[in-house]
Amino acid sequence: MKPHTLWTIIGTSTAIISGVATREALKHTTRRHAFEPPVNPDDPDVRWREALLWGAASGIAVGVGRILGWKMASSGLRRARRTRRGQRLLSRIED
């Protein structure tokens, strides 16, 4: 496996996992402190204010979570390349 392919797999999976975890944490926090997050913004029972607040908050939170996950994976891979043990592990995966 090429190093670029390995990074694509690790970086993308970490970004997706952190984005999903951030969204679930935001749902839990919103339910606890503010309102029930709208499942379908087109539902007539959902007010404009709730739909817009949820859209903005979830978009920002998931975006930040994905970037943090991507950066953490990048620094972890760099750190692994600096140690002998990490280099051995990466050479086994990349071969």
Tab-separated table of C-alpha atoms in Angstrom:
chain	number	residue	atom	x	y	z
A	1	MET	CA	0.000	0.000	0.000
A	2	LYS	CA	1.351	3.400	-0.933
A	3	PRO	CA	1.894	6.002	1.823
A	4	HIS	CA	-0.608	8.324	0.141
A	5	THR	CA	-3.279	5.597	0.158
A	6	LEU	CA	-2.581	4.817	3.809
A	7	TRP	CA	-2.928	8.488	4.736
A	8	THR	CA	-6.161	8.776	2.755
A	9	ILE	CA	-7.666	5.824	4.615
A	10	ILE	CA	-6.519	6.960	8.071
A	11	GLY	CA	-7.310	10.643	7.600
A	12	THR	CA	-10.720	10.125	6.047
A	13	SER	CA	-11.861	7.514	8.556
A	14	THR	CA	-10.732	9.655	11.482
A	15	ALA	CA	-12.517	12.707	10.071
A	16	ILE	CA	-15.747	10.754	9.552
A	17	ILE	CA	-15.676	9.186	13.011
A	18	SER	CA	-14.969	12.493	14.734
A	19	GLY	CA	-17.701	14.233	12.716
A	20	VAL	CA	-20.296	11.612	13.685
A	21	ALA	CA	-19.213	11.691	17.331
A	22	THR	CA	-19.436	15.495	17.382
A	23	ARG	CA	-22.924	15.429	15.857
A	24	GLU	CA	-24.150	12.891	18.425
A	25	ALA	CA	-22.659	14.918	21.287
A	26	LEU	CA	-24.345	18.048	19.951
A	27	LYS	CA	-27.690	16.225	19.710
A	28	HIS	CA	-27.381	15.062	23.309
A	29	THR	CA	-26.404	18.517	24.561
A	30	THR	CA	-29.182	20.235	22.625
A	31	ARG	CA	-31.807	17.802	23.932
A	32	ARG	CA	-30.632	18.357	27.469
A	33	HIS	CA	-30.365	22.144	27.498
A	34	ALA	CA	-32.378	23.733	24.711
A	35	PHE	CA	-34.820	21.828	22.493
A	36	GLU	CA	-35.311	18.585	20.591
A	37	PRO	CA	-33.188	18.721	17.414
A	38	PRO	CA	-35.407	18.631	14.315
A	39	VAL	CA	-35.288	15.339	12.437
A	40	ASN	CA	-37.002	16.829	9.403
A	41	PRO	CA	-36.819	20.625	9.002
A	42	ASP	CA	-39.721	20.438	6.524
A	43	ASP	CA	-42.054	19.220	9.291
A	44	PRO	CA	-44.739	21.873	10.011
A	45	ASP	CA	-44.208	21.456	13.770
A	46	VAL	CA	-40.590	22.654	13.518
A	47	ARG	CA	-40.193	26.394	14.014
A	48	TRP	CA	-37.897	28.413	11.754
A	49	ARG	CA	-35.746	29.469	14.673
A	50	GLU	CA	-35.095	25.883	15.787
A	51	ALA	CA	-34.368	24.693	12.257
A	52	LEU	CA	-31.916	27.529	11.573
A	53	LEU	CA	-30.186	27.240	14.947
A	54	TRP	CA	-29.802	23.486	14.592
A	55	GLY	CA	-28.491	23.801	11.022
A	56	ALA	CA	-25.919	26.425	11.936
A	57	ALA	CA	-24.802	24.748	15.159
A	58	SER	CA	-24.503	21.266	13.671
A	59	GLY	CA	-22.689	22.534	10.580
A	60	ILE	CA	-20.101	24.429	12.588
A	61	ALA	CA	-19.634	21.692	15.200
A	62	VAL	CA	-19.275	18.859	12.679
A	63	GLY	CA	-16.888	20.912	10.545
A	64	VAL	CA	-14.673	21.693	13.519
A	65	GLY	CA	-14.828	18.069	14.706
A	66	ARG	CA	-13.775	16.762	11.289
A	67	ILE	CA	-10.851	19.189	11.104
A	68	LEU	CA	-9.716	18.234	14.603
A	69	GLY	CA	-9.910	14.535	13.714
A	70	TRP	CA	-7.953	15.092	10.508
A	71	LYS	CA	-5.238	17.077	12.331
A	72	MET	CA	-4.972	14.499	15.123
A	73	ALA	CA	-4.526	11.701	12.576
A	74	SER	CA	-1.880	13.737	10.776
A	75	SER	CA	0.108	14.401	13.936
A	76	GLY	CA	-0.214	10.761	15.030
A	77	LEU	CA	1.118	9.533	11.700
A	78	ARG	CA	4.027	12.013	11.853
A	79	ARG	CA	4.773	10.899	15.405
A	80	ALA	CA	4.724	7.235	14.340
A	81	ARG	CA	7.202	7.945	11.544
A	82	ARG	CA	9.683	9.412	14.057
A	83	THR	CA	9.994	6.230	16.140
A	84	ARG	CA	11.545	2.915	15.137
A	85	ARG	CA	8.523	0.970	16.259
A	86	GLY	CA	6.222	3.206	14.243
A	87	GLN	CA	8.453	2.981	11.196
A	88	ARG	CA	8.416	-0.843	11.390
A	89	LEU	CA	4.651	-0.886	11.700
A	90	LEU	CA	4.162	1.548	8.820
A	91	SER	CA	6.629	-0.343	6.613
A	92	ARG	CA	4.620	-3.553	7.171
A	93	ILE	CA	1.387	-1.807	6.267
A	94	GLU	CA	2.825	0.091	3.303
A	95	ASP	CA	4.481	-2.980	1.728
